[in-house]
């Protein structure tokens, strides 16, 4: 007897790929039905803005549409479809949700536990992409790529960017502080090593990889990262401990003229404090 799997993907995480891989792995042990939502062509919703969805965030799709599509399927594979407490109450046959995200933020995890629904996710799925984007963001600012590009689009040639007192700095002469040494942070460190910069890491729950230690990477305190780094890049998970860790005190401790990069989650940062620090 085959298990029925409802698959909800989008234009980024393609449902037909989920379907193909499931059948490769399981053969005729599964029957599937698929739906493709319009993200990223349409924006995501946030649970705090929609009645009954307060336990989820960053999702796409309405409760009624998702419940109707899942029906009596015991397994849901999804990227962005929400699953709130109220939706789980309407899906008594649902036993498992597979979320193709590093964090299943579109699922009310407390409600899933209460209903005996197993939720699995994919930590590190996009770690290489985020690490590469982080390096790109750092280079775009340190080498004045963004600044020069924006002015050139306005028809302004920034010859002054060649002045010694204006031109961007090279990473090989800079100290980069990496906060968080998980799936993404470790990859950022490996990429940074190729530039020859000094690398400081802060993560109180890990030890450095021996290869990074041999390459001169240092594991230091949060305070040292802020005080010594020309670039600070954020890669921790959001927890009670890390929420708002970049506050007014943290920004005040950073070096004047340093660069702050956050390709992790927004709640790591107190944005009012960041605004004041930028001013």
Coordinates of N, CA, C and O in Angstrom, one line a residue, residues 23 55 64 118 153 164 189 191 214 238:
X23 N 10.0 9.7 -5.9 CA 9.7 8.5 -6.7 C 11.0 7.7 -7.0 O 11.0 6.5 -7.0
X55 N 1.4 31.7 15.2 CA 2.5 30.8 15.5 C 3.4 30.5 14.4 O 4.4 29.7 14.5
X64 N -7.0 27.9 4.4 CA -8.1 27.1 3.7 C -7.5 26.4 2.5 O -7.8 25.2 2.3
X118 N 5.3 14.8 13.2 CA 6.8 15.0 13.1 C 7.1 16.0 12.0 O 6.6 16.0 10.9
X153 N 25.7 54.7 -12.7 CA 24.4 54.7 -13.3 C 23.7 56.0 -13.4 O 22.8 56.3 -14.2
X164 N 44.1 57.7 -2.6 CA 44.6 56.8 -1.5 C 43.7 57.0 -0.3 O 43.5 56.0 0.5
X189 N 34.3 31.3 6.8 CA 35.7 31.3 7.2 C 36.6 30.7 6.1 O 37.6 31.2 5.8
X191 N 36.1 30.5 2.9 CA 36.2 31.4 1.8 C 37.1 32.6 2.1 O 37.9 33.1 1.3
X214 N 45.1 25.8 12.1 CA 46.4 25.8 11.4 C 46.6 27.0 10.5 O 47.7 27.5 10.3
X238 N 18.8 32.3 15.6 CA 18.1 33.1 16.5 C 17.6 32.3 17.7 O 16.9 31.3 17.5

